[in-house]
Coordinates of C-alpha atoms and ligand atoms in Angstrom, one line a residue:
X1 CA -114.9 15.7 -30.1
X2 CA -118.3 14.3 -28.9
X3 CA -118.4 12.7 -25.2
X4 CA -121.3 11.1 -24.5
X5 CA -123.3 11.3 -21.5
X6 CA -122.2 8.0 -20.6
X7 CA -118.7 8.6 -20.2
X8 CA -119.2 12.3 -19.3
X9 CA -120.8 10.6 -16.2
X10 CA -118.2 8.0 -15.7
X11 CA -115.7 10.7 -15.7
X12 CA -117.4 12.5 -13.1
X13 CA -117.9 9.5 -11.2
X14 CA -114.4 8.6 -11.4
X15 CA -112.7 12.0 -10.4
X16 CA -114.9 12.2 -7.8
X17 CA -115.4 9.0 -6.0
X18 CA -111.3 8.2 -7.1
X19 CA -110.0 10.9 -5.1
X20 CA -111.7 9.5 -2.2
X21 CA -108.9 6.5 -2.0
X22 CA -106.2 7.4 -0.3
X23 CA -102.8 6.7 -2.0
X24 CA -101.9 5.1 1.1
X25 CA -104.6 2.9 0.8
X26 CA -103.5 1.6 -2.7
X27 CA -100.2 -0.1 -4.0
X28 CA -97.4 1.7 -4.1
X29 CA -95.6 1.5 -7.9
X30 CA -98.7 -0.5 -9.2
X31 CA -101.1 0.3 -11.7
X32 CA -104.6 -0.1 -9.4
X33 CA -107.9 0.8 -10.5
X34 CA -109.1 4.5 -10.3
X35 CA -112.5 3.2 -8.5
X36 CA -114.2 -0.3 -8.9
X37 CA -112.7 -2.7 -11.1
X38 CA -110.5 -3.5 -13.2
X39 CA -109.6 -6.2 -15.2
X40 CA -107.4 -7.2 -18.6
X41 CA -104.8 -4.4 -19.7
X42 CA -105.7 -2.8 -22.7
X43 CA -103.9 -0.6 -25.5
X44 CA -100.6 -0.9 -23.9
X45 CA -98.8 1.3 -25.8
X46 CA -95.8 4.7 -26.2
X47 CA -97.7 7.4 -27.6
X48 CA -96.6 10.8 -27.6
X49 CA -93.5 10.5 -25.3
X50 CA -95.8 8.2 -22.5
X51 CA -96.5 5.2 -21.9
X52 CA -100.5 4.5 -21.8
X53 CA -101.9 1.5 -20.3
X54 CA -105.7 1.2 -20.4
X55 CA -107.8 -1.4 -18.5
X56 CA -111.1 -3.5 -18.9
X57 CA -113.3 -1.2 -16.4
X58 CA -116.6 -0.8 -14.3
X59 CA -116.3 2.1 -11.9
X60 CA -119.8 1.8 -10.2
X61 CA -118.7 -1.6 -8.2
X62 CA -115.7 -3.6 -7.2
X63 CA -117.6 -6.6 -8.8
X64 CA -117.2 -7.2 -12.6
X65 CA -120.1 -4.9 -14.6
X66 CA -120.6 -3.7 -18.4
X67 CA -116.8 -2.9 -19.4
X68 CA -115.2 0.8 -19.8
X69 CA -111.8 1.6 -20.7
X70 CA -110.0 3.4 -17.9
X71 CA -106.9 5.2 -18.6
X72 CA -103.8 5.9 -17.4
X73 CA -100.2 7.3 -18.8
X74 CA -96.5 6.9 -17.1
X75 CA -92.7 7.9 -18.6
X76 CA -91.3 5.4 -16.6
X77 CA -93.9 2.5 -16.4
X78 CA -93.8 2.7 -12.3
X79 CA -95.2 6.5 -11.8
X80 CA -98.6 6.5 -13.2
X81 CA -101.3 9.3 -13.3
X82 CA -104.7 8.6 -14.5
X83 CA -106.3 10.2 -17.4
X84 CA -110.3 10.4 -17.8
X85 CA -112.3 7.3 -18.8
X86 CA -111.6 6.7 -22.9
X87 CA -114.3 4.2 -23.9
X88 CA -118.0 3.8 -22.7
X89 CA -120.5 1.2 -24.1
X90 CA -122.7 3.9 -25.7
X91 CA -123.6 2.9 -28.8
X92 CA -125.9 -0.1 -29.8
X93 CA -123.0 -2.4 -31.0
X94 CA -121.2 -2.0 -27.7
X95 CA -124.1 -1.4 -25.4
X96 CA -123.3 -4.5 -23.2
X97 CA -119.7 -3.8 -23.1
X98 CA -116.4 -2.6 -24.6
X99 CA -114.2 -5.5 -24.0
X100 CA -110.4 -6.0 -24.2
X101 CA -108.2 -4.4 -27.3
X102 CA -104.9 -2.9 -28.3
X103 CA -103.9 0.4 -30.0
X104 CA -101.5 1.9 -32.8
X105 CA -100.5 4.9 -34.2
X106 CA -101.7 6.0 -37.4
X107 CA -99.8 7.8 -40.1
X108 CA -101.7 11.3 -39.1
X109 CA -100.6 10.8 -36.0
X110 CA -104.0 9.9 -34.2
X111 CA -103.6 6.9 -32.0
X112 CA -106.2 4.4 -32.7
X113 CA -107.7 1.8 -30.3
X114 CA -109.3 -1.4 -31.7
X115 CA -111.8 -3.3 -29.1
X116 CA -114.4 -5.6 -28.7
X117 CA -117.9 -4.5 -28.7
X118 CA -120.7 -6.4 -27.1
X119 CA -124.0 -6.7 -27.8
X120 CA -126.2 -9.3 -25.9
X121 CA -128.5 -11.1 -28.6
X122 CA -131.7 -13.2 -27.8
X123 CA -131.6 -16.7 -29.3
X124 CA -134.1 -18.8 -30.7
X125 CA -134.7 -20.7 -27.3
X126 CA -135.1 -16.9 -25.5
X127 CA -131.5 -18.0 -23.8
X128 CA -129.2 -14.4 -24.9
X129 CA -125.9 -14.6 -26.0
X130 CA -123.0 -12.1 -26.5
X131 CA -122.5 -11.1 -30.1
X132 CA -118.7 -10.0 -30.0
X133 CA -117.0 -7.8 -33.3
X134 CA -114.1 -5.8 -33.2
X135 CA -114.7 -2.0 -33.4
X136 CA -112.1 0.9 -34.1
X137 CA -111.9 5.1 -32.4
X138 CA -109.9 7.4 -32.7
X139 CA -107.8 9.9 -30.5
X140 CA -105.3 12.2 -29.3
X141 CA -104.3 10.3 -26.2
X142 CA -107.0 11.7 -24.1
X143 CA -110.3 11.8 -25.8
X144 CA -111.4 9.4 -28.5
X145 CA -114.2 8.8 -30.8
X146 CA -115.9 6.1 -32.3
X147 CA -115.3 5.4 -35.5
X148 CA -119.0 5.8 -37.7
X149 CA -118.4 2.6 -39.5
X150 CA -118.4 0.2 -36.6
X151 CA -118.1 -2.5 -36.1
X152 CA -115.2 -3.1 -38.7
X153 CA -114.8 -6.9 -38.3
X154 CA -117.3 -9.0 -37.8
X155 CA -118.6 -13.3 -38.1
X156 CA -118.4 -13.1 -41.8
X157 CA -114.6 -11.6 -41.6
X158 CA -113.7 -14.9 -39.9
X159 CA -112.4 -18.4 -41.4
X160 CA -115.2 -20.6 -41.6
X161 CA -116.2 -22.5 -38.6
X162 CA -115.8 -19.5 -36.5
X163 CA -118.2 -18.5 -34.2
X164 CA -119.7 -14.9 -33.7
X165 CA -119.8 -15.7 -29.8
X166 CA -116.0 -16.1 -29.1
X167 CA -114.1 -13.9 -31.4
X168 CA -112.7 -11.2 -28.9
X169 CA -109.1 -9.7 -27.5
X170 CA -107.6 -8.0 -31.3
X171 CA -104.2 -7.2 -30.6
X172 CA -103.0 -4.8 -33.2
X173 CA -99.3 -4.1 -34.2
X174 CA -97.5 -2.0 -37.1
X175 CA -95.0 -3.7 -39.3
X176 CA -91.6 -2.2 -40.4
X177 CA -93.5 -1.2 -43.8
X178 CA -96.0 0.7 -42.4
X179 CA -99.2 -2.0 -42.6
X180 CA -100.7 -3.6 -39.6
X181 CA -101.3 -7.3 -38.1
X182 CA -103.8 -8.3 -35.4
X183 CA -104.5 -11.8 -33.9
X184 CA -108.0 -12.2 -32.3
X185 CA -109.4 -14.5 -29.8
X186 CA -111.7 -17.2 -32.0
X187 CA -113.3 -20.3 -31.5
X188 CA -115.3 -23.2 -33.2
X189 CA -118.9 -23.1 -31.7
X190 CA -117.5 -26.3 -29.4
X191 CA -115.2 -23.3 -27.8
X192 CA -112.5 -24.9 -29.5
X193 CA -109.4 -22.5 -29.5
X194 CA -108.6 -20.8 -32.6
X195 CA -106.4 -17.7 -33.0
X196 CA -107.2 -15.7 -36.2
X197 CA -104.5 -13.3 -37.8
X198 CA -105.8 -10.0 -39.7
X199 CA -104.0 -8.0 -42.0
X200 CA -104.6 -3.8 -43.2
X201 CA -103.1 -1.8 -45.1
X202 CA -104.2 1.1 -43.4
X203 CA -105.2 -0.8 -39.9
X204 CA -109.0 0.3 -40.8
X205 CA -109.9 -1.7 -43.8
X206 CA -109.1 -5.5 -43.0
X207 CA -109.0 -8.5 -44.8
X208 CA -110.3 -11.9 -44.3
X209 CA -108.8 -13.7 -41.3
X210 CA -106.5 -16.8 -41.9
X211 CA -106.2 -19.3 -39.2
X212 CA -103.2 -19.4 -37.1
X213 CA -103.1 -21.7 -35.1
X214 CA -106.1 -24.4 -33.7
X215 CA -106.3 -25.4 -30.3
X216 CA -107.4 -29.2 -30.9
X217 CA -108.3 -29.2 -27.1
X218 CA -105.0 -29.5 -25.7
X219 CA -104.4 -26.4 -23.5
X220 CA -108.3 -25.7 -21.9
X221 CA -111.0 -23.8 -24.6
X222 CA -110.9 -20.2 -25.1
X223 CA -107.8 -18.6 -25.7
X224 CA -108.4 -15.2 -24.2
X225 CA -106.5 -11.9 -25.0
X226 CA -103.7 -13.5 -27.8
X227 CA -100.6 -11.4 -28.1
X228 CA -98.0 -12.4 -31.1
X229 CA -94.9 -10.8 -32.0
X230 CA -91.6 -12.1 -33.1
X231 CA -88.2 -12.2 -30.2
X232 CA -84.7 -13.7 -30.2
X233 CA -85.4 -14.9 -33.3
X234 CA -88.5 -16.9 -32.8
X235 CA -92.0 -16.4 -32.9
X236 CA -93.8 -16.3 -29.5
X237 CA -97.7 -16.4 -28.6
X238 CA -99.1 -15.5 -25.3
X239 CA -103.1 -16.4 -24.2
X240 CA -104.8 -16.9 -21.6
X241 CA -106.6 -20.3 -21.9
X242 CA -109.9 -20.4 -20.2
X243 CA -111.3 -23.9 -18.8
X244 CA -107.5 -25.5 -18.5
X245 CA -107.2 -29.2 -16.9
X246 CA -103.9 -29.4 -14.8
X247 CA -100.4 -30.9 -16.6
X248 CA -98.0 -31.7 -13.8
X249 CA -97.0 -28.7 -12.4
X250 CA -97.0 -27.1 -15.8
X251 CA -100.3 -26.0 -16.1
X252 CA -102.9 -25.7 -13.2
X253 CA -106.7 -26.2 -13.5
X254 CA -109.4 -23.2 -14.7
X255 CA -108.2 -20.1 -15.9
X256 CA -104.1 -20.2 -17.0
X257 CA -101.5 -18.9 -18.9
X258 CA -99.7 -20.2 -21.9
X259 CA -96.4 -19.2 -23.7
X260 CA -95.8 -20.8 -27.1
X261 CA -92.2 -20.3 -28.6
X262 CA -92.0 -21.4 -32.6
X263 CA -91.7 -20.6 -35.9
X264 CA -93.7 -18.7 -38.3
X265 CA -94.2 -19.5 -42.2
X266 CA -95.1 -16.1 -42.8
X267 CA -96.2 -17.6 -46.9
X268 CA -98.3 -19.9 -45.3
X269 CA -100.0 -17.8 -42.5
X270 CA -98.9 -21.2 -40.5
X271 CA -97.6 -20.8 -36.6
X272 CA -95.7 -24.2 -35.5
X273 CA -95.0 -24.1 -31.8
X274 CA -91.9 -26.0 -30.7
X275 CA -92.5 -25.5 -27.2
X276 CA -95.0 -24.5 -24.7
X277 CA -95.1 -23.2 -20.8
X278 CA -96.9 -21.4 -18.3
X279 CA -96.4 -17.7 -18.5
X280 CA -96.5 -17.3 -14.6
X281 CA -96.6 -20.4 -12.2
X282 CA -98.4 -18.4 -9.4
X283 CA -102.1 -17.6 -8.6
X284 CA -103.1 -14.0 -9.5
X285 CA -102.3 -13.7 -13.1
X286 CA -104.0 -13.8 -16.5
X287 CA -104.5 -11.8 -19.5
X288 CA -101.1 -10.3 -20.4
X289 CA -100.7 -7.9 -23.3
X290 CA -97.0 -6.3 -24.5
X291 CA -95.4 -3.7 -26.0
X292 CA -91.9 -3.1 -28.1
X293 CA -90.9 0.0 -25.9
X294 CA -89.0 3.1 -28.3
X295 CA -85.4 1.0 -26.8
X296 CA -86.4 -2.4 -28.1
X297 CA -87.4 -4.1 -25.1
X298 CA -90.6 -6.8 -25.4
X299 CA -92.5 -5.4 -22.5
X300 CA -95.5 -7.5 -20.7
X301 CA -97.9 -6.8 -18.3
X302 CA -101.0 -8.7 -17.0
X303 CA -103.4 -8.2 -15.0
X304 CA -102.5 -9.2 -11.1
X305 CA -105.9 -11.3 -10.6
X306 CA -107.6 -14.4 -11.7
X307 CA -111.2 -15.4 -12.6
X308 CA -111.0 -18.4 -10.7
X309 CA -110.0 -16.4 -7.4
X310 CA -111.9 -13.1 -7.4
X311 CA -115.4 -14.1 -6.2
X312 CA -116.8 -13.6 -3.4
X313 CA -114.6 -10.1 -1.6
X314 CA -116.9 -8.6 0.4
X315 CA -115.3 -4.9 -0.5
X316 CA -117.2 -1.8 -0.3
X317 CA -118.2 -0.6 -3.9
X318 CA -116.4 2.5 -3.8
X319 CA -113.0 0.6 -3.5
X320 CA -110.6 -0.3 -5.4
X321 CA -110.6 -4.1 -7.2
X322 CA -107.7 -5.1 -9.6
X323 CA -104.1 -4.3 -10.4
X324 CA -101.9 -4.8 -13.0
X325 CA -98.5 -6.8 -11.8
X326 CA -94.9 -5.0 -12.7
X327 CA -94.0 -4.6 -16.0
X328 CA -91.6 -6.8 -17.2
X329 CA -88.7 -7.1 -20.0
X330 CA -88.9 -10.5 -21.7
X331 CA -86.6 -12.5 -23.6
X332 CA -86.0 -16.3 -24.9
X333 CA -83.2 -18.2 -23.9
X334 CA -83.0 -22.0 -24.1
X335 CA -86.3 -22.1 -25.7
X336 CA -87.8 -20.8 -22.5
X337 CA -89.8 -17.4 -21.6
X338 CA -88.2 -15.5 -19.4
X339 CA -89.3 -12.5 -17.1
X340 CA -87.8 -9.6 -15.4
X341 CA -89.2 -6.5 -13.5
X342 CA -88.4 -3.6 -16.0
X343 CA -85.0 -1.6 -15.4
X344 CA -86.9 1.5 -14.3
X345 CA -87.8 -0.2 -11.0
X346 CA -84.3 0.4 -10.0
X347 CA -84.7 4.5 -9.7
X348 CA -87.0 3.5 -7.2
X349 CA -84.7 1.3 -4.5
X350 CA -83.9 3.3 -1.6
X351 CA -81.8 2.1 1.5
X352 CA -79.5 -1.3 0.3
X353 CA -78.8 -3.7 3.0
X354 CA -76.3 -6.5 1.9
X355 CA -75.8 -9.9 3.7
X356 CA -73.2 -12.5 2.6
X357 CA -72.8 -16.1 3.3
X358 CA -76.0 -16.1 6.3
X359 CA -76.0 -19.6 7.5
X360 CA -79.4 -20.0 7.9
X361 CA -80.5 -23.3 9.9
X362 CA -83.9 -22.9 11.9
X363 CA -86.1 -19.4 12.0
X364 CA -84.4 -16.0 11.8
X365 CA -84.7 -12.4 11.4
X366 CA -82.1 -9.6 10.2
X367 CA -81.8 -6.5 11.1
X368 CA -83.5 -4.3 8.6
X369 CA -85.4 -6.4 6.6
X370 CA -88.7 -6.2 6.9
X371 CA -90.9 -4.4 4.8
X372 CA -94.4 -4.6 2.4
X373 CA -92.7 -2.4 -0.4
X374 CA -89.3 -4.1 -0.9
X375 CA -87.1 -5.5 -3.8
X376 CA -85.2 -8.6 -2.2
X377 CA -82.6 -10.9 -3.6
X378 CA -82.0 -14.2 -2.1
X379 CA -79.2 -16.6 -3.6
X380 CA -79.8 -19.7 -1.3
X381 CA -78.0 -22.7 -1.2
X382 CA -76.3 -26.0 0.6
X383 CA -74.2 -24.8 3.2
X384 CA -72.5 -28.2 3.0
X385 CA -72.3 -29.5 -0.6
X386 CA -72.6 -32.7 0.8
X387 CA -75.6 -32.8 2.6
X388 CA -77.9 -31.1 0.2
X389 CA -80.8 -28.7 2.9
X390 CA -84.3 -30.1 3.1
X391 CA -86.1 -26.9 2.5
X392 CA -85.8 -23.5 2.5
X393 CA -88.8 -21.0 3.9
X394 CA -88.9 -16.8 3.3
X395 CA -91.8 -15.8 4.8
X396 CA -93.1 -12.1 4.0
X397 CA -96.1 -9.8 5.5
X398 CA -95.4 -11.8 8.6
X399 CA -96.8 -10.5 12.0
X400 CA -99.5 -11.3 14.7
X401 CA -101.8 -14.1 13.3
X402 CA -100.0 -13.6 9.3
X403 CA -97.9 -14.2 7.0
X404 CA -97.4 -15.4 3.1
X405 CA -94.7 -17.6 2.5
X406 CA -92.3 -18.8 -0.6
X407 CA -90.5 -22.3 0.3
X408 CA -88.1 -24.7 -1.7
X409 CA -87.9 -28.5 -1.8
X410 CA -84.1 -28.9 -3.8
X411 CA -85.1 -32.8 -3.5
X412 CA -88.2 -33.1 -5.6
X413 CA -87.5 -29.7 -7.5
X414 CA -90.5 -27.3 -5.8
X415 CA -91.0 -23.9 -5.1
X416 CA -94.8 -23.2 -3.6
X417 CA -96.1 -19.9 -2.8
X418 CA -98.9 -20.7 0.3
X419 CA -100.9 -17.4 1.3
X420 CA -103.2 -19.0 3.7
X421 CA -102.2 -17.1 6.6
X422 CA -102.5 -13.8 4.6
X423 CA -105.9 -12.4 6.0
X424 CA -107.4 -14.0 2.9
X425 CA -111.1 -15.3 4.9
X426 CA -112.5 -16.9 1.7
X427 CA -112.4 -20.7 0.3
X428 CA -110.5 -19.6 -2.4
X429 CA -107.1 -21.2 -4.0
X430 CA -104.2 -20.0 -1.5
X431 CA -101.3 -22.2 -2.5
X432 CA -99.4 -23.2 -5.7
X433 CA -96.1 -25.4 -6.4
X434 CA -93.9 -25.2 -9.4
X435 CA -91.5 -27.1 -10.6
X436 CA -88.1 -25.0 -10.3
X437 CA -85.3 -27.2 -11.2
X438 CA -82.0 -26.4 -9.5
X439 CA -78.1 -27.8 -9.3
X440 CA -77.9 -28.8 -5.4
X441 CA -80.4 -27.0 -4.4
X442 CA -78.4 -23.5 -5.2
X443 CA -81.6 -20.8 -6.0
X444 CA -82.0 -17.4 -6.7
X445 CA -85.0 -15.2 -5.8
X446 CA -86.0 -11.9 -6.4
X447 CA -89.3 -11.1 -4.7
X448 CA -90.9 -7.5 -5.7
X449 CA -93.1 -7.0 -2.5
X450 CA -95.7 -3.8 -3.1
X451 CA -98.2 -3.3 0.0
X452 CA -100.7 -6.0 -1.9
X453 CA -98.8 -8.2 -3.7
X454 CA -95.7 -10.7 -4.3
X455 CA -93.9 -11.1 -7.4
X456 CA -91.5 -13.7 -7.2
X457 CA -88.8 -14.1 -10.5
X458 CA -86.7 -16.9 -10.0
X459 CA -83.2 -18.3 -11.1
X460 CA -82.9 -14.6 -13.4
X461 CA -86.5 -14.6 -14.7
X462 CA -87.0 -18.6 -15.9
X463 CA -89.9 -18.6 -13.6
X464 CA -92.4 -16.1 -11.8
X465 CA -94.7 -16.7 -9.1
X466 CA -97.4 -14.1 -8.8
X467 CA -99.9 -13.7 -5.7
X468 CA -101.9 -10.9 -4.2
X469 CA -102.5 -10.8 -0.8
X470 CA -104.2 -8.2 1.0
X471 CA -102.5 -8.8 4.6
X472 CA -103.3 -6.4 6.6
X473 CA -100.6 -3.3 6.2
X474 CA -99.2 -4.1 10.3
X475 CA -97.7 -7.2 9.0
X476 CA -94.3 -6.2 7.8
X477 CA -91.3 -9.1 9.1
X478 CA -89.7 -11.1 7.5
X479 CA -88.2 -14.2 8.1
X480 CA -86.0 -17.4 6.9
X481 CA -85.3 -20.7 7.7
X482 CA -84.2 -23.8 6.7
X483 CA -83.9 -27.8 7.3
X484 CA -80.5 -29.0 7.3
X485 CA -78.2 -25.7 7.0
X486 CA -78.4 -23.3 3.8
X487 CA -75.5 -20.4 3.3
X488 CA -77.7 -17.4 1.9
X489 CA -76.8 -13.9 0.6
X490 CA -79.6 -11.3 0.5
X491 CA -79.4 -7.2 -1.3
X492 CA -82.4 -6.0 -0.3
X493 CA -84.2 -2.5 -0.8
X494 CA -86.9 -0.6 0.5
X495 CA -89.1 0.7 -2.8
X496 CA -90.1 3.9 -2.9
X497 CA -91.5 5.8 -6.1
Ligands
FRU501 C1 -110.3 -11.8 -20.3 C2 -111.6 -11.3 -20.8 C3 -111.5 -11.0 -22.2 C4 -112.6 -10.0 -22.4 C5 -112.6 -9.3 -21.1 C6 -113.9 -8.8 -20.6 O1 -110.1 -11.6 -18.9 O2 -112.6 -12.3 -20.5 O3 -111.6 -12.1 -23.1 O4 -112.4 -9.2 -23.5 O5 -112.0 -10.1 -20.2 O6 -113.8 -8.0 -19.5

């Protein structure tokens, strides 16, 4: 198979310089980047008895650069090992980047990855812009090749008022009879939201795109990175909405996340949504992409970052930036999305400690319960059913000058995630609220804590709040309190893969 000298270098690069980084020095049981950074997930997929997760990659800087594909393969979605560097931009029609894609099996047995190649264009005024078309390889979970008639889909493949500058992200999946579906990333040349679905017979040779759904400039412009896929018997879409303007505590301004749940008139090409949400009420967390795993579970992962708050980390270049957050089983129920860590994060809790009925009123500690890489369930609620609590505080990384902290208003229905005391020294967004309804004030938390980052799933999954902090690793306590008097019970475990 040819190898470039592009990614023959990158590959070198990355064994070298990625061995460097201590596994200490990364989190635990997530996916970080080999070296540099890392952005969307890519070509989530089961191929050959793994799991293989690919990412959006520039090796030579924790900044964002032209984008790779790194590689990496787990059994269990919580070990992973990383595999060599898959996709370079090497070849004219990718040269300024091999942006985000999917991948599927083909009936040979190849796995095939479909991405976006980037090629910058000069325009009339000598401004350039970024020609983006959808380009196929080929491979046999470790080395791929470009297929020789890139790119396969390009500006004239699209309905008409697409334009050739926003038509990204191809998520690919296989029906039941064999043929294949994508949805891409689209947009009117106003940026206009448009999500275009693809059909193949053979997932090479596509035809025309039909519009799925139009934006009409209600949920920000772009919709990045689509994912569409039918579950509990609806149909459900997942973007990430660039340029959003704030709903409430629904949706927050810039970069977001949106779920739509509704039906699909499979005749018509038509989706109708019937309702819509955030995918994740917290700050670090965009660009999610999913997989059926062999057992039937909808699996999603994103990536554990957000444009709006990655600039400006002073890191040394031969870090680390990005991670992808836990993998997580989804399901519908009550027409909402919800989340939970995947079951094989359970092989990994070590050392239970139970608490029942804590009365918790004022700031307290318990014995054994501290910890960066924990898995902690709270159920917290009025120790009096009469005199509904005030608010309830877990704060987490806590010690000398830090801490991150989780609290709950039952009056007004909030839970906000405030990471301002994390270390964090830039003017970046440190606190969000979401609205988490409750009966008198009666909560549950789980809180996946891993060295970098908090994933908070509340009331079984209806809502997640997702942060990263990078606290420095001393900063271990944890701590509760409350005004007015809360009754809590706790199972917590130390995680250790
Ligand atoms: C989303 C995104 C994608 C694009 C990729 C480039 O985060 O902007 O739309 O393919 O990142 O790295």
């Amino acid at each position: 198979m040819k190898i470039s000298s592009k990614l023959s270098e990158v590959r070198e690069y990355e064994e070298r310089m990625g061995d460097r980084i201590a596994d200490s020095d990364r989190p635990a049981f997530h996916l970080s980047s080999r070296v540099g950074w890392m952005n969307d997930p890519n070509g989530f997929s089961f191929y050959q008895g793994k799991y293989h997760l690919f990412y959006q990659y520039f090796p030579y800087n924790t900044v964002w650069g032209p984008c790779h594909w790194g590689h990496a393969v787990s059994e269990d979605l919580i070990h992973w090992e990383y595999l060599p560097a898959t996709l370079a931009p090497d070849e004219e029609y990718d040269k300024d980047g091999c942006f985000s894609g999917s991948a599927a099996d083909l009936p040979d047995g190849r796995q095939m990855l479909i991405y976006t190649g980037v090629l910058k264009k000069e325009m009339e005024d000598g401004s350039f812009r970024e020609l983006q078309q959808q380009c196929l390889a080929f491979g046999d979970g470790l080395n791929y090749e470009k297929y020789d008639q890139n790119p396969i889909l390009t500006k004239k493949d699209l309905p008409e008022g697409c334009s050739a500058y926003d038509f990204r992200d191809p998520k690919i999946w296989k029906e039941e009879d064999g043929t294949y579906r994508m949805v891409a990333c689209c947009a009117t040349p106003g940026r206009d939201a448009r999500i275009v679905m693809f059909s193949s017979q053979d997932g090479i040779r596509w035809g025309k795109g039909q519009l799925l759904i139009q934006n009409f400039d209600r949920f920000g412009k772009v919709w990045e990175c689509p994912d569409f896929f039918r579950m509990d018997g609806k149909w459900i879409l997942l973007t990430s909405p660039m340029d959003m303007l704030p709903e409430g505590f629904e949706y927050h301004n810039g970069n977001g996340t949106l779920c739509l749940i509704g039906d699909y008139d499979e005749e018509k090409g038509v989706f109708t949504p019937q309702h819509d949400q955030s995918i994740d009420y917290g700050i670090d967390f965009y660009a999610t992409q999913t997989i059926l795993s062999p057992d039937g579970r909808r699996i999603m992962i994103a990536w554990m970052q957000n444009w709006d708050t990655t600039p400006g980390y002073r890191l040394d270049p031969t870090s680390w930036f990005g991670q992808m957050t836990i993998p997580r089983e989804l399901s519908i129920q009550n027409g909402r999305l919800y989340q939970w860590p995947v079951r094989e994060l359970e092989q990994i809790r070590r050392n239970r400690i139970l608490y029942e009925n804590v009365y918790v009123n004022g700031e307290m500690e318990l014995d054994g319960i501290t910890g960066r890489c924990v898995d902690l369930e709270i159920e917290v609620r009025s120790a009096d059913p009469n005199h509904p609590y005030g608010k309830f505080v877990i704060k987490f990384a806590a010690g000398g000058r830090y801490y991150t902290m989780l609290s709950y208003h039952p009056e007004d229905c909030i839970m906000k995630i405030d990471r301002k005391f994390s270390g964090s020294r830039r003017a970046i967004i440190h606190q969000r609220r979401a609205e988490v309804p409750s009966e008198n004030g009666t909560v549950r938390i789980r809180l996946i804590l891993d060295r970098y980052s908090a994933e908070a799933f509340i009331n079984g999954g209806a809502q997640t709040i997702t942060a990263n902090l990078y606290t420095d690793m001393g900063a271990r306590r944890i701590t509760f309190s409350a005004q007015g008097a809360v009754s809590m019970n706790l199972v917590k475990y130390d995680l250790i893969p």
